[in-house]
Coordinates of N, CA, C and O in Angstrom, one line a residue:
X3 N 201.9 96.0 118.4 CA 200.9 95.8 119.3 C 201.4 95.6 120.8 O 200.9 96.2 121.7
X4 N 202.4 94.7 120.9 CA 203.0 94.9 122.3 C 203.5 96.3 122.7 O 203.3 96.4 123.9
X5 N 203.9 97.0 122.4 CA 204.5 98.4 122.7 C 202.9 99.1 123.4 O 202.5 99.6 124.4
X6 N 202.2 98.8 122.3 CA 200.8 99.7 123.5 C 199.7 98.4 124.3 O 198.5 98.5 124.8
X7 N 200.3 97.7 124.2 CA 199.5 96.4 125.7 C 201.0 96.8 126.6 O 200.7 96.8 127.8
X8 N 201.9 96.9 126.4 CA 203.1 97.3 127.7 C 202.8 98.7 128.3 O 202.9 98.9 129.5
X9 N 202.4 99.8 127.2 CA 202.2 100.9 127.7 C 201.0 101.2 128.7 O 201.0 101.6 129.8
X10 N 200.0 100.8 127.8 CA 198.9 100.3 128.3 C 198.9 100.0 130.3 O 198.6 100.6 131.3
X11 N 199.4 98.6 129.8 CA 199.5 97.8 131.4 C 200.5 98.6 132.4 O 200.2 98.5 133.6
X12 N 201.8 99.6 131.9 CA 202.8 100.1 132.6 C 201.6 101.0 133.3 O 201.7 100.9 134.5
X13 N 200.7 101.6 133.1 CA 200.0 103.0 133.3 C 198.8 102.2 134.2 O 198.4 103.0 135.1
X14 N 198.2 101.0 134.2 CA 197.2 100.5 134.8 C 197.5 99.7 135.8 O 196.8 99.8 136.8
X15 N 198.3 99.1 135.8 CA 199.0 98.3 136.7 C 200.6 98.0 136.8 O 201.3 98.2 137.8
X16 N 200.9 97.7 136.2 CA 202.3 97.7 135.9 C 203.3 98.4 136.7 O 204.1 97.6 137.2
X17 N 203.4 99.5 136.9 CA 203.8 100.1 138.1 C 203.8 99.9 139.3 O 204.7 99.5 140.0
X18 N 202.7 100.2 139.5 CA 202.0 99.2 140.9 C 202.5 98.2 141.4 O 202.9 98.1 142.6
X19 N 202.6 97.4 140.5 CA 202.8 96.3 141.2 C 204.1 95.7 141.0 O 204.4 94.7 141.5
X20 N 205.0 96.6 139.9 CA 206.3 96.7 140.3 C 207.4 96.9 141.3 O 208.5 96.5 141.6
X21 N 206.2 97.9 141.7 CA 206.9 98.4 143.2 C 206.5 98.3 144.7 O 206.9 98.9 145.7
X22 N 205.2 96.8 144.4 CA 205.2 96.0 145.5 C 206.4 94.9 145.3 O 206.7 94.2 146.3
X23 N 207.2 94.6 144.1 CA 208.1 93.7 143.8 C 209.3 94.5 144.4 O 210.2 93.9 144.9
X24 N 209.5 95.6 144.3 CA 210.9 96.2 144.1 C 211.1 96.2 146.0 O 212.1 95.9 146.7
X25 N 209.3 96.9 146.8 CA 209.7 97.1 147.8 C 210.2 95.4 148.8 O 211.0 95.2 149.7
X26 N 209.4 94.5 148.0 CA 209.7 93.3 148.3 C 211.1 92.9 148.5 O 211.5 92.2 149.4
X27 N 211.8 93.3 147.1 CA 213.5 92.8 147.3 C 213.9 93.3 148.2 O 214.4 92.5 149.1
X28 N 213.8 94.8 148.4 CA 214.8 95.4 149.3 C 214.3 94.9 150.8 O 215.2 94.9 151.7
X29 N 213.5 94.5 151.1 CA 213.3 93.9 152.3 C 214.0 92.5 152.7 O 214.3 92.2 153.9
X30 N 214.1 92.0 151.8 CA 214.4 90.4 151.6 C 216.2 90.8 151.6 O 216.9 90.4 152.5
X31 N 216.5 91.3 150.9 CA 217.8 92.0 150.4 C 218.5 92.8 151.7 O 219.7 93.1 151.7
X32 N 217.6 93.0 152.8 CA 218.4 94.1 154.0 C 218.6 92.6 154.7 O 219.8 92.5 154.9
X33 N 217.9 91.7 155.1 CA 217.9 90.4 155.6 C 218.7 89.7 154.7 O 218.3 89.5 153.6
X34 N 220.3 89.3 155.1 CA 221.3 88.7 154.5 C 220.9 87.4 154.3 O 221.4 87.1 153.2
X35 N 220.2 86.3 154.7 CA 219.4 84.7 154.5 C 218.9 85.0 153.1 O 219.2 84.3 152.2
X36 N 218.0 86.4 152.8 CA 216.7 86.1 152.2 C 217.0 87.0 150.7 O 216.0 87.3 150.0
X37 N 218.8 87.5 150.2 CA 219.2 87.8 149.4 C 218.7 86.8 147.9 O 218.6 87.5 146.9
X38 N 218.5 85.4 147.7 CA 217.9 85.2 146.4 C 216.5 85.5 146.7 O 216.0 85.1 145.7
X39 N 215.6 85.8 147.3 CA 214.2 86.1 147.3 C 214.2 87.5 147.0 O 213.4 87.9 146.2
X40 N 215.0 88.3 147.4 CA 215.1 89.8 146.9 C 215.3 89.7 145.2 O 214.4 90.1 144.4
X41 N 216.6 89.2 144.9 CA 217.0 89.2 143.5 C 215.8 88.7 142.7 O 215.2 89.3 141.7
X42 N 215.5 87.6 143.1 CA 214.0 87.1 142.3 C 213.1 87.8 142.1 O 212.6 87.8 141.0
X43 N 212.4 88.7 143.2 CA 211.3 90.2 143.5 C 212.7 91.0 142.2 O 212.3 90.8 141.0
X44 N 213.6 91.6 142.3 CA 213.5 92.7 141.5 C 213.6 92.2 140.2 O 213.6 93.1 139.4
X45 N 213.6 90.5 139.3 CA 213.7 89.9 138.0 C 211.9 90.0 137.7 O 211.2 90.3 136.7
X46 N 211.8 89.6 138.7 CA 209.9 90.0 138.5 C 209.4 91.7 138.7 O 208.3 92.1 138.4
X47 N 210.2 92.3 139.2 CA 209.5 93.7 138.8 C 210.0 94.0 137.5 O 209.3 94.6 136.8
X48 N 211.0 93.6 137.2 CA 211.2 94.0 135.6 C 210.3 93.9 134.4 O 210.0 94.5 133.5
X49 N 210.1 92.4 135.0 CA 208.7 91.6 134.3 C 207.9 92.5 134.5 O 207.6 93.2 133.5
X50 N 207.4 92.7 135.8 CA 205.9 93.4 136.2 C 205.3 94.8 135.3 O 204.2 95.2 135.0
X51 N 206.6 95.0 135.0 CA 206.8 96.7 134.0 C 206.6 96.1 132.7 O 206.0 97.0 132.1
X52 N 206.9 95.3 132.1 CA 206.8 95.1 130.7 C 206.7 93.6 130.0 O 207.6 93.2 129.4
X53 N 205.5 92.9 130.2 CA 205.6 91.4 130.7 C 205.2 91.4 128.6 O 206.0 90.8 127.9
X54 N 203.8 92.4 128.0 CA 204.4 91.6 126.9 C 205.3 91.5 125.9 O 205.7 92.4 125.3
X55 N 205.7 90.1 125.6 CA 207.0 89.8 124.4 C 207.6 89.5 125.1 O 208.7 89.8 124.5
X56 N 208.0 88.9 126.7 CA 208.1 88.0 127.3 C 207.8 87.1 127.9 O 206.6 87.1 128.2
X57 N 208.4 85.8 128.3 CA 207.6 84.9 129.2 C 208.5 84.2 130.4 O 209.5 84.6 131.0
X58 N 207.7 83.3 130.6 CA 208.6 82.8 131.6 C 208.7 80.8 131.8 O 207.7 80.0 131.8
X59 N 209.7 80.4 132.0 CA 210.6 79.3 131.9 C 210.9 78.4 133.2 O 211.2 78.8 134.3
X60 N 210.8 77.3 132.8 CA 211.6 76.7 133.9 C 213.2 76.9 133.8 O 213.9 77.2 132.8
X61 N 213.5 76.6 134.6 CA 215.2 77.2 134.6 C 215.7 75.7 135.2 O 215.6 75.1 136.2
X62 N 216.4 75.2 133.7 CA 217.2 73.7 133.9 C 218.1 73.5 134.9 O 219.2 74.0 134.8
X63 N 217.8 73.0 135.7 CA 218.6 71.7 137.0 C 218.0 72.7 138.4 O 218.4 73.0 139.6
X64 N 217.0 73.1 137.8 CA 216.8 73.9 139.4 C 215.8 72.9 140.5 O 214.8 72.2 140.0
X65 N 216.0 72.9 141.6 CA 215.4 71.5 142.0 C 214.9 71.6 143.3 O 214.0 72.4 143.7
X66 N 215.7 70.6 144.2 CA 214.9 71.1 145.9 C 215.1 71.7 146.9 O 214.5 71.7 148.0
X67 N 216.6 72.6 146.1 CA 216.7 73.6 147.1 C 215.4 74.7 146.7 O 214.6 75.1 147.6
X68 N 215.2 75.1 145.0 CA 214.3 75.6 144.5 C 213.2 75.4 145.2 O 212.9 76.5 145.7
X69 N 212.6 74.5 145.3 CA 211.1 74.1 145.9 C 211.2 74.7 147.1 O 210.7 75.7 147.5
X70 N 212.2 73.8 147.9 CA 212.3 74.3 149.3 C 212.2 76.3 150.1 O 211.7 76.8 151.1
X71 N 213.0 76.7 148.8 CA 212.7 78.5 149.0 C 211.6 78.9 148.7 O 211.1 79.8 149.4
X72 N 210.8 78.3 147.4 CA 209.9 78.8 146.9 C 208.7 78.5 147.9 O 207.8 79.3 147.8
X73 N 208.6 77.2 149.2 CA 207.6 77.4 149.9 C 207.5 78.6 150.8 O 206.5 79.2 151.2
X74 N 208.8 78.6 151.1 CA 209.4 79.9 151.8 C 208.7 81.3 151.2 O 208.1 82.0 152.0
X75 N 208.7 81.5 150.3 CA 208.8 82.6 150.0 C 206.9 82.3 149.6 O 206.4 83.4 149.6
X76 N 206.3 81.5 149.4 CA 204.7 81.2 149.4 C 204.6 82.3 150.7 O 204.3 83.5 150.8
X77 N 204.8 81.6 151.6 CA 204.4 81.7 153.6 C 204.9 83.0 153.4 O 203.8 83.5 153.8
X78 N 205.7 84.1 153.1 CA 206.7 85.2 153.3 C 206.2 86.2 152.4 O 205.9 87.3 152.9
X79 N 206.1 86.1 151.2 CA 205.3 87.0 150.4 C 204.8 87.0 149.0 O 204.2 87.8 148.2
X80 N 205.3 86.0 149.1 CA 204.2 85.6 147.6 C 202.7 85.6 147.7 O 202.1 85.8 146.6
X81 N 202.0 85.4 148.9 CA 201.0 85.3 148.8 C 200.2 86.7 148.4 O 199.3 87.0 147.7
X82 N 201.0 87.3 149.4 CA 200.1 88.8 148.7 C 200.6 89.7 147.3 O 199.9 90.6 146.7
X83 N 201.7 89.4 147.1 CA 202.1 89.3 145.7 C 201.0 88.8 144.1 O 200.8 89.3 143.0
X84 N 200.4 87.6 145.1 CA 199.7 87.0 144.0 C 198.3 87.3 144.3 O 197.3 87.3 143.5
X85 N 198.3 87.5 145.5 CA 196.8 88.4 145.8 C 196.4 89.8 144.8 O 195.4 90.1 144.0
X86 N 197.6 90.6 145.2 CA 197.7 91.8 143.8 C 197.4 91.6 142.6 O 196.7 92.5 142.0
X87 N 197.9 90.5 142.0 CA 198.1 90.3 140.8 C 196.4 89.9 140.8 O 195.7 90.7 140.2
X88 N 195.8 89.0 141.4 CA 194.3 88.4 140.8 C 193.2 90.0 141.1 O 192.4 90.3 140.3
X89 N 193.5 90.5 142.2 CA 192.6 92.0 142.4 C 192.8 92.5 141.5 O 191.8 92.4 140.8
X90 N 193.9 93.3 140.8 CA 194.3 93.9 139.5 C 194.1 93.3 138.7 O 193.9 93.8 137.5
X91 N 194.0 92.1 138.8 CA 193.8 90.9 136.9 C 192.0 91.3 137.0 O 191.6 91.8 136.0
X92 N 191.0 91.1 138.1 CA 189.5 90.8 138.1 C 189.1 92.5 137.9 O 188.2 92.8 137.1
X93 N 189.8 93.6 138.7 CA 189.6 95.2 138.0 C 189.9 95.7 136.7 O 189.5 96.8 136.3
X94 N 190.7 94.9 136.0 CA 191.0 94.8 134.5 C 189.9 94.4 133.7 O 189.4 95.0 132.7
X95 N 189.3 93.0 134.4 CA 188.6 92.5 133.3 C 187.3 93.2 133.3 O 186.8 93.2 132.2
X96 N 186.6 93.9 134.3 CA 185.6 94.5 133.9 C 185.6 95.1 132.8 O 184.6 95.0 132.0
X97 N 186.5 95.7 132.6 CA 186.8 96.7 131.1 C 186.5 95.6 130.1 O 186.7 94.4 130.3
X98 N 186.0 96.3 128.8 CA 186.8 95.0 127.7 C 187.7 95.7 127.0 O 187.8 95.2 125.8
X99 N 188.4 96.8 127.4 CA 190.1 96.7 127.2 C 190.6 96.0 127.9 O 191.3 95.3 127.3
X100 N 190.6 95.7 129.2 CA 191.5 95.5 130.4 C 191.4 93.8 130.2 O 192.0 93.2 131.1
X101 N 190.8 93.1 129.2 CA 191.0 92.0 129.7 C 191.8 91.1 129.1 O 192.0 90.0 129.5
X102 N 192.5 91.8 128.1 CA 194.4 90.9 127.8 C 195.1 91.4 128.7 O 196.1 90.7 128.9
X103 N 194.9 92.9 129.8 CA 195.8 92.9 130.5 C 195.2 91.9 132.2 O 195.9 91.3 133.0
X104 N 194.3 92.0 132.2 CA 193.9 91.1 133.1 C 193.8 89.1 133.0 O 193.3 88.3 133.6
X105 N 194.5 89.1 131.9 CA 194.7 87.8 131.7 C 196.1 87.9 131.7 O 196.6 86.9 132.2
X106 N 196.8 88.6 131.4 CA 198.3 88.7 131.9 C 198.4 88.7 133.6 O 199.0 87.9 134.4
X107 N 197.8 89.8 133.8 CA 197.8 89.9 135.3 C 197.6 88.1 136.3 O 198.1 87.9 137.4
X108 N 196.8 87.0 135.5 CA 196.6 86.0 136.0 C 197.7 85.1 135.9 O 198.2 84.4 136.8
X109 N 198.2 85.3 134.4 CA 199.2 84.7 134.0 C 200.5 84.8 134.6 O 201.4 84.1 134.3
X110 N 200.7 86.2 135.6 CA 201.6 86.3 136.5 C 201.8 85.8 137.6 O 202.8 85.9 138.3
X111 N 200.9 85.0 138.0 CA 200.2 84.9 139.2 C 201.0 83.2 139.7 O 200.8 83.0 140.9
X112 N 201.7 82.4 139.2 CA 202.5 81.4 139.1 C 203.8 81.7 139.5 O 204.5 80.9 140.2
X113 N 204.3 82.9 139.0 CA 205.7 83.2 138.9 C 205.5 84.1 140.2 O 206.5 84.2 140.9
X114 N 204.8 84.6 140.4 CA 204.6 86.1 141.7 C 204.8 84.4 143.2 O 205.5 84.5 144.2
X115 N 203.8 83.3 142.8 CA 203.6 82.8 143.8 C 205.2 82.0 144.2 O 205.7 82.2 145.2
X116 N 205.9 81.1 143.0 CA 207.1 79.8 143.0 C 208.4 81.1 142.0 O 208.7 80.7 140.9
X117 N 208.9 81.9 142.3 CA 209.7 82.6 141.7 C 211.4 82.0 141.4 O 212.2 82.5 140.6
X118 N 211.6 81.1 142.1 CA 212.8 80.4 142.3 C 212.7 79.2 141.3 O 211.7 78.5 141.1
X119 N 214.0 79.2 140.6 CA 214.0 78.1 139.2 C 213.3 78.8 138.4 O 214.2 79.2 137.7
X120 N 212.5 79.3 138.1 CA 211.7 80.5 137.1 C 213.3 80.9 136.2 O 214.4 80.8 136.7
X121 N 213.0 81.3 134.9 CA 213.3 82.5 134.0 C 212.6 83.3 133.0 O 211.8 82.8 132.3
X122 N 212.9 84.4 133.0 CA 212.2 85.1 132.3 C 212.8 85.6 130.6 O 213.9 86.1 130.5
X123 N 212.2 85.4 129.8 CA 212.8 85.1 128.3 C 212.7 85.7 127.0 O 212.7 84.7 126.3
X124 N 212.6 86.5 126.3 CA 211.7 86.9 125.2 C 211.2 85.9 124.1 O 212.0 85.4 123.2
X125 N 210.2 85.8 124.2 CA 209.2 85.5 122.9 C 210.4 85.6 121.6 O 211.3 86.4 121.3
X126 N 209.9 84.6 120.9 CA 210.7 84.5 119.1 C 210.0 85.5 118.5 O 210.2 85.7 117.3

């Protein structure tokens, strides 16, 4: 059942909005300061392409440098990051296919916004 909610979501959104993450890194990534905000954008586009049978984690001892980038990166581009994600999560739910993937799409919406200290994990 995960294999066709990933295929599914790869073809509806999933793409998409992997490659508002990917274009994200490389922006952050040409800007030598903003190199962990890039790396974090392409650990979330990986996600973005294939989120079910994954999840996501707090990442032990991460703290206020964490917070401190993560506001950073709120102001910088998470916001429209997470803007994507809720437009694509509420065009999903109209469907009543679209609405595990538009509950995923919501459920992204935490990690698109505070990406720093995050991990991403597979499900048991």
């Amino acid at each position: 059942m995960r294999i066709l909610l990933n295929l599914i979501w790869l073809v509806l959104s999933g793409f998409w909005l992997a490659i508002g993450y990917v274009l994200t890194g490389i922006l952050c990534c040409i800007l030598i300061i903003t190199i962990p905000w890039g790396l974090a954008a392409f650990r979330i586009a990986n996600y973005a392409l294939w989120p079910f049978g994954r999840t996501v984690v707090d990442r032990p001892g991460a703290g206020a440098p964490s917070l401190i980038g993560n506001v950073i990166w709120i102001v910088v581009a998470g916001i429209w990051l997470a803007i994507g994600h809720l437009v694509s999560g509420v065009l999903l739910c109209i469907t009543i296919i679209g609405i595990p993937l538009g509950v995923a799409n919501f459920k992204m919406i935490p990690v698109s916004l505070m990406p720093l200290g995050k991990e991403i994990v597979p499900l048991p």
